[in-house]
């Protein structure tokens, strides 16, 4: 379609009408009949065209369905059936670029809209057109450069095709290189044979479907009770499906855990290490998300199209820095006067969260904004038959792992980390030893805030970006930190894994609503038993 | 005469001046009243703040635009319409309070308002006890039949049933298995009850129907999409979605990323319209479907005028978004509701509630989406039903539409076959013989 539009654009520039292939002579009549007033004549014409099975007619059928086929009656020439393209204005009248009905090559003319009459297409005609489009387009799609489209076409053919389609699929299999597409094509062939072949072919197809772990074939196999090998194939498939579901659930748990961890990591530092109940943590995430949005718009506005996908890589550090800067401002401006007064900081940061929210609303508008997923974070990688891992989730798992590793290295392998831990353990003695406690405070707070910004940036690939973004995540963040044990990074990690895994393990059975309720109940019960969380601080400064 | 100014003199003087001023200011108003030309007050009851503001502000805008248009053409019965806008702030109790204020203090002739069912239920007793008149513009779950409300949005049989019917039709793809997915509140629950009954009546076996709900603001759709994937194995499955608001983006994204495509497993949405698609990354939504009674892309001359007029109105009045604003189904329903009321007032010859109610029955109007007609006795509207496919720019392409107008059924024939709604021959909801 894009090529079609592009060719129209070219046609606008061309002065000389492009030469185009004339339709075979026996098609001229049905093509002309399409323009007739009589609905029955149009239907007969479409059937005659469809029977040709000619790929060059596909654009015409598609245009017919979209209602962009016209009869062009210009003065001094016979009326002609054409495909309409882009509309534009030339002088004071509306004109439209036209393409030939056969082959859809641009005619290189701009016809006044007044000379065009739309070929009416009703439901009855669409019903006639659809199978022709399906047959023609799936054949074309089997050769598409995008493997996902090839797979979808094969699946579709497998569900609707006949033995002749199976031959076409076998042909496609010869040149197919992609492993997963090959499996899909083989599956489609086997499904067709299971439905329509002779007894021996059906038995072989059933066995092959079992070997292919084809979930798509399960209903057909269950129905094929007369095929002796079907029962074994069904059993094999069901075993495989259980295996696949387990893998999938594990991945889902890991993915949710990584999101929780990324959200809670910043809070674990600000709340856990510094003891500041930061109600604005969610809004710092929202700032990170809006920083991503800003970066995306900057890329779209200032750089060439091909660089656009890289905006996300630039947005990651940018979101970190924006949130860290706001965090620094917050710490220097107000929070440093309130250390050791948790209730006041709670109220204050809550107020700050409202201010940030309203500020975002004023600046960007109350409606959600649109952050587009870069191409490398759309779609997923198939790892086994029936299981595909989305790239955005894989990326977030990776980001969470890297963030945790960097935080560990920073806190336990560098001098800065030693200072941070020293100040958090005992401010007075650290000061006596020459550590500038105030600066460490500010830096630590900014670090925690920056991590929140990073989480916000990553979350743009999962959910919405709006002023209320923070509100959706703040409760989860606190839940993870408190369950894990305040002041322990390892506790936060364990809690994120535990809650994420448990949530995904419960959800298939109970549903999202009750799953959520049960998780909250479990967390409450757990905290009743162990008020200080999974990993409690021990020793003299436990309640400092 | 004493040269000193006494307090009494001063008071007398200022009183005289005050009276003169008051008389001067009141003069035009008095003359209007004498000529019978005082404006007719109408109430606008939409949330302008809080969670629902994102949807309801557009309805206020479009109602005020309709009022402006009518006033520019001389008003109703030679009288101008004066809108009284209040903000119930997405707070259900406040809806009732503000409705009372509009009816008793402002004495408005009619109120245009509400979006969520819970807000409508909250104002219902106010309108019924004070004999007010409410025009409600949003598709809803039905099962209601109030003498004091006219419903210009779709009833279940004007949206849900055609949506499912389309998917089952040969042209729609001949789908045989349905996954009913919704946010956990009254509309999706009732909608799915009706859909389930309908599918059962059409012979879809119970194991080919799945039903699932998520909390508001749900973000993690991994498990559900995984379930849909297994449910749809073997083909022939579609999703009927009543997911609300901000959960849609994570859902559609996860759907696309796990490798499900609109061509194989289409999602038919009943709560996603153009206004919601503003500010969404639509890439993952392209090709999925929605069922409504109107789309901005409907190509009628009056719709082109309507869309242009609204963009111009938004720009002229400096509304956020300006001429990038879009129109959608509830906005069209809110817009033609104002005109239906105007025509009814003209037919009745007065804005009195009882006369207007009688005059509204059977009222026709050439709405942006095509001609609509108010029902002869059940307070809802005959509407066309359109299936739209989501395009990349957040607009819809109409892929199918009903031949004519669909009669509204406040009580679904599938869940309450014995009930009907009729305010002419019966007293509202009645038992069918």
Tab-separated table of N, CA, C and O in Angstrom, chain A residues 52-108:
chain	number	residue	atom	x	y	z
A	52	UNK	N	-10.095	-15.323	-12.595
A	52	UNK	CA	-8.805	-15.292	-13.286
A	52	UNK	C	-7.634	-15.609	-12.359
A	52	UNK	O	-6.561	-15.991	-12.809
A	53	UNK	N	-7.871	-15.341	-11.031
A	53	UNK	CA	-6.810	-15.610	-10.064
A	53	UNK	C	-5.521	-14.868	-10.431
A	53	UNK	O	-4.426	-15.390	-10.302
A	54	UNK	N	-5.648	-13.649	-10.919
A	54	UNK	CA	-4.505	-12.871	-11.404
A	54	UNK	C	-4.053	-11.889	-10.320
A	54	UNK	O	-4.829	-11.035	-9.898
A	55	UNK	N	-2.808	-12.027	-9.823
A	55	UNK	CA	-2.354	-11.137	-8.741
A	55	UNK	C	-2.437	-9.657	-9.104
A	55	UNK	O	-2.529	-8.810	-8.220
A	56	UNK	N	-2.406	-9.346	-10.388
A	56	UNK	CA	-2.461	-7.939	-10.775
A	56	UNK	C	-3.830	-7.321	-10.489
A	56	UNK	O	-3.988	-6.105	-10.569
A	57	UNK	N	-4.808	-8.160	-10.201
A	57	UNK	CA	-6.142	-7.627	-9.907
A	57	UNK	C	-6.334	-7.349	-8.418
A	57	UNK	O	-7.330	-6.756	-8.011
A	58	UNK	N	-5.357	-7.787	-7.611
A	58	UNK	CA	-5.516	-7.627	-6.163
A	58	UNK	C	-5.747	-6.166	-5.755
A	58	UNK	O	-6.651	-5.873	-4.980
A	59	UNK	N	-4.934	-5.208	-6.264
A	59	UNK	CA	-5.167	-3.806	-5.870
A	59	UNK	C	-6.584	-3.332	-6.199
A	59	UNK	O	-7.170	-2.573	-5.445
A	60	UNK	N	-7.110	-3.816	-7.321
A	60	UNK	CA	-8.458	-3.406	-7.715
A	60	UNK	C	-9.482	-3.906	-6.691
A	60	UNK	O	-10.348	-3.161	-6.245
A	61	UNK	N	-9.348	-5.176	-6.311
A	61	UNK	CA	-10.291	-5.719	-5.332
A	61	UNK	C	-10.180	-4.970	-4.005
A	61	UNK	O	-11.178	-4.665	-3.364
A	62	UNK	N	-8.937	-4.703	-3.608
A	62	UNK	CA	-8.756	-4.005	-2.333
A	62	UNK	C	-9.363	-2.613	-2.401
A	62	UNK	O	-10.005	-2.144	-1.456
A	63	UNK	N	-9.150	-1.936	-3.531
A	63	UNK	CA	-9.702	-0.595	-3.689
A	63	UNK	C	-11.228	-0.648	-3.720
A	63	UNK	O	-11.895	0.219	-3.159
A	64	UNK	N	-11.763	-1.688	-4.344
A	64	UNK	CA	-13.221	-1.839	-4.390
A	64	UNK	C	-13.774	-1.947	-2.971
A	64	UNK	O	-14.759	-1.304	-2.626
A	65	UNK	N	-13.107	-2.777	-2.171
A	65	UNK	CA	-13.593	-2.958	-0.815
A	65	UNK	C	-13.499	-1.647	-0.038
A	65	UNK	O	-14.340	-1.334	0.783
A	66	UNK	N	-12.450	-0.860	-0.299
A	66	UNK	CA	-12.273	0.401	0.409
A	66	UNK	C	-13.135	1.513	-0.180
A	66	UNK	O	-13.151	2.621	0.337
A	67	UNK	N	-13.809	1.230	-1.281
A	67	UNK	CA	-14.667	2.253	-1.886
A	67	UNK	C	-13.886	3.325	-2.615
A	67	UNK	O	-14.296	4.485	-2.657
A	68	UNK	N	-12.755	2.973	-3.216
A	68	UNK	CA	-11.998	3.996	-3.935
A	68	UNK	C	-11.815	3.619	-5.406
A	68	UNK	O	-10.791	3.893	-5.997
A	69	UNK	N	-12.820	2.954	-5.972
A	69	UNK	CA	-12.816	2.706	-7.414
A	69	UNK	C	-13.842	3.653	-8.034
A	69	UNK	O	-14.935	3.829	-7.503
A	70	UNK	N	-13.449	4.279	-9.146
A	70	UNK	CA	-14.293	5.311	-9.734
A	70	UNK	C	-14.511	5.053	-11.225
A	70	UNK	O	-13.705	4.403	-11.876
A	71	UNK	N	-15.606	5.592	-11.710
A	71	UNK	CA	-15.792	5.660	-13.154
A	71	UNK	C	-15.397	7.073	-13.567
A	71	UNK	O	-15.920	8.056	-13.045
A	72	UNK	N	-14.452	7.123	-14.479
A	72	UNK	CA	-13.927	8.424	-14.890
A	72	UNK	C	-14.540	8.771	-16.251
A	72	UNK	O	-14.230	8.137	-17.252
A	73	UNK	N	-15.416	9.736	-16.261
A	73	UNK	CA	-16.008	10.150	-17.526
A	73	UNK	C	-15.492	11.546	-17.874
A	73	UNK	O	-15.888	12.513	-17.251
A	74	UNK	N	-14.549	11.562	-18.803
A	74	UNK	CA	-14.057	12.884	-19.210
A	74	UNK	C	-14.665	13.191	-20.579
A	74	UNK	O	-15.028	12.262	-21.331
A	75	UNK	N	-14.723	14.449	-20.883
A	75	UNK	CA	-15.296	14.819	-22.181
A	75	UNK	C	-14.458	14.250	-23.320
A	75	UNK	O	-13.215	14.328	-23.277
A	76	UNK	N	-15.087	13.651	-24.297
A	76	UNK	CA	-14.386	13.181	-25.490
A	76	UNK	C	-13.722	11.834	-25.333
A	76	UNK	O	-12.868	11.481	-26.139
A	77	UNK	N	-14.065	11.044	-24.290
A	77	UNK	CA	-13.492	9.702	-24.169
A	77	UNK	C	-14.521	8.806	-23.501
A	77	UNK	O	-15.419	9.292	-22.807
A	78	UNK	N	-14.359	7.504	-23.739
A	78	UNK	CA	-15.303	6.571	-23.144
A	78	UNK	C	-15.076	6.519	-21.633
A	78	UNK	O	-13.937	6.680	-21.173
A	79	UNK	N	-16.126	6.291	-20.850
A	79	UNK	CA	-15.940	6.177	-19.398
A	79	UNK	C	-14.984	5.026	-19.080
A	79	UNK	O	-15.017	3.997	-19.735
A	80	UNK	N	-14.145	5.233	-18.069
A	80	UNK	CA	-13.100	4.262	-17.757
A	80	UNK	C	-13.143	3.967	-16.272
A	80	UNK	O	-13.314	4.881	-15.447
A	81	UNK	N	-12.982	2.693	-15.907
A	81	UNK	CA	-12.941	2.335	-14.491
A	81	UNK	C	-11.508	2.483	-13.994
A	81	UNK	O	-10.577	1.956	-14.602
A	82	UNK	N	-11.324	3.253	-12.925
A	82	UNK	CA	-9.973	3.537	-12.427
A	82	UNK	C	-9.939	3.396	-10.909
A	82	UNK	O	-10.984	3.377	-10.243
A	83	UNK	N	-8.705	3.310	-10.380
A	83	UNK	CA	-8.530	3.294	-8.926
A	83	UNK	C	-8.139	4.696	-8.494
A	83	UNK	O	-7.236	5.303	-9.067
A	84	UNK	N	-8.831	5.226	-7.493
A	84	UNK	CA	-8.555	6.583	-7.011
A	84	UNK	C	-7.432	6.578	-5.995
A	84	UNK	O	-7.279	5.632	-5.221
A	85	UNK	N	-6.645	7.630	-5.982
A	85	UNK	CA	-5.540	7.734	-5.033
A	85	UNK	C	-5.683	8.974	-4.171
A	85	UNK	O	-6.768	9.316	-3.721
A	86	UNK	N	-4.537	9.656	-3.974
A	86	UNK	CA	-4.513	10.835	-3.109
A	86	UNK	C	-5.330	11.974	-3.702
A	86	UNK	O	-5.243	12.263	-4.889
A	87	UNK	N	-6.068	12.623	-2.825
A	87	UNK	CA	-6.815	13.808	-3.252
A	87	UNK	C	-5.956	15.040	-2.998
A	87	UNK	O	-5.198	15.080	-2.031
A	88	UNK	N	-6.059	16.027	-3.851
A	88	UNK	CA	-5.360	17.280	-3.576
A	88	UNK	C	-6.142	18.418	-4.225
A	88	UNK	O	-7.155	18.191	-4.873
A	89	UNK	N	-5.627	19.606	-4.044
A	89	UNK	CA	-6.307	20.753	-4.628
A	89	UNK	C	-5.393	21.382	-5.661
A	89	UNK	O	-4.231	21.653	-5.369
A	90	UNK	N	-5.902	21.548	-6.864
A	90	UNK	CA	-5.144	22.246	-7.892
A	90	UNK	C	-5.963	23.469	-8.271
A	90	UNK	O	-7.069	23.342	-8.789
A	91	UNK	N	-5.417	24.611	-8.007
A	91	UNK	CA	-6.190	25.833	-8.260
A	91	UNK	C	-7.389	25.861	-7.335
A	91	UNK	O	-7.252	25.698	-6.128
A	92	UNK	N	-8.566	25.994	-7.916
A	92	UNK	CA	-9.748	26.097	-7.066
A	92	UNK	C	-10.567	24.812	-7.076
A	92	UNK	O	-11.682	24.780	-6.593
A	93	UNK	N	-10.037	23.734	-7.664
A	93	UNK	CA	-10.851	22.524	-7.679
A	93	UNK	C	-10.096	21.333	-7.092
A	93	UNK	O	-8.864	21.298	-7.099
A	94	UNK	N	-10.872	20.371	-6.601
A	94	UNK	CA	-10.288	19.162	-6.023
A	94	UNK	C	-9.945	18.186	-7.143
A	94	UNK	O	-10.764	17.941	-8.028
A	95	UNK	N	-8.740	17.648	-7.080
A	95	UNK	CA	-8.356	16.669	-8.085
A	95	UNK	C	-7.883	15.402	-7.391
A	95	UNK	O	-7.588	15.405	-6.197
A	96	UNK	N	-7.811	14.312	-8.156
A	96	UNK	CA	-7.395	13.044	-7.571
A	96	UNK	C	-6.438	12.336	-8.518
A	96	UNK	O	-6.645	12.332	-9.739
A	97	UNK	N	-5.366	11.768	-7.938
A	97	UNK	CA	-4.452	10.976	-8.762
A	97	UNK	C	-5.128	9.647	-9.072
A	97	UNK	O	-5.813	9.078	-8.239
A	98	UNK	N	-4.944	9.146	-10.284
A	98	UNK	CA	-5.629	7.924	-10.688
A	98	UNK	C	-4.631	6.838	-11.051
A	98	UNK	O	-3.487	7.111	-11.423
A	99	UNK	N	-5.070	5.584	-10.924
A	99	UNK	CA	-4.247	4.453	-11.332
A	99	UNK	C	-5.103	3.508	-12.167
A	99	UNK	O	-6.332	3.497	-12.035
A	100	UNK	N	-4.421	2.722	-12.990
A	100	UNK	CA	-5.146	1.803	-13.867
A	100	UNK	C	-5.837	0.732	-13.039
A	100	UNK	O	-5.336	0.316	-11.987
A	101	UNK	N	-6.996	0.288	-13.496
A	101	UNK	CA	-7.741	-0.734	-12.776
A	101	UNK	C	-6.971	-2.046	-12.784
A	101	UNK	O	-6.943	-2.778	-11.800
A	102	UNK	N	-6.288	-2.333	-13.885
A	102	UNK	CA	-5.534	-3.571	-13.993
A	102	UNK	C	-4.075	-3.285	-13.699
A	102	UNK	O	-3.425	-2.507	-14.412
A	103	UNK	N	-3.524	-3.877	-12.640
A	103	UNK	CA	-2.126	-3.684	-12.315
A	103	UNK	C	-1.850	-2.479	-11.435
A	103	UNK	O	-0.763	-2.342	-10.902
A	104	UNK	N	-2.835	-1.575	-11.316
A	104	UNK	CA	-2.739	-0.418	-10.421
A	104	UNK	C	-1.554	0.480	-10.723
A	104	UNK	O	-1.040	1.145	-9.826
A	105	UNK	N	-1.097	0.501	-11.972
A	105	UNK	CA	-0.025	1.445	-12.266
A	105	UNK	C	-0.596	2.844	-12.395
A	105	UNK	O	-1.675	3.034	-12.948
A	106	UNK	N	0.119	3.825	-11.857
A	106	UNK	CA	-0.418	5.190	-11.911
A	106	UNK	C	-0.596	5.658	-13.349
A	106	UNK	O	0.236	5.390	-14.215
A	107	UNK	N	-1.678	6.358	-13.572
A	107	UNK	CA	-1.948	6.865	-14.911
A	107	UNK	C	-1.263	8.207	-15.144
A	107	UNK	O	-1.230	8.711	-16.257
A	108	UNK	N	-0.753	8.787	-14.050
A	108	UNK	CA	-0.040	10.046	-14.197
A	108	UNK	C	-0.949	11.221	-14.523
A	108	UNK	O	-0.510	12.196	-15.106
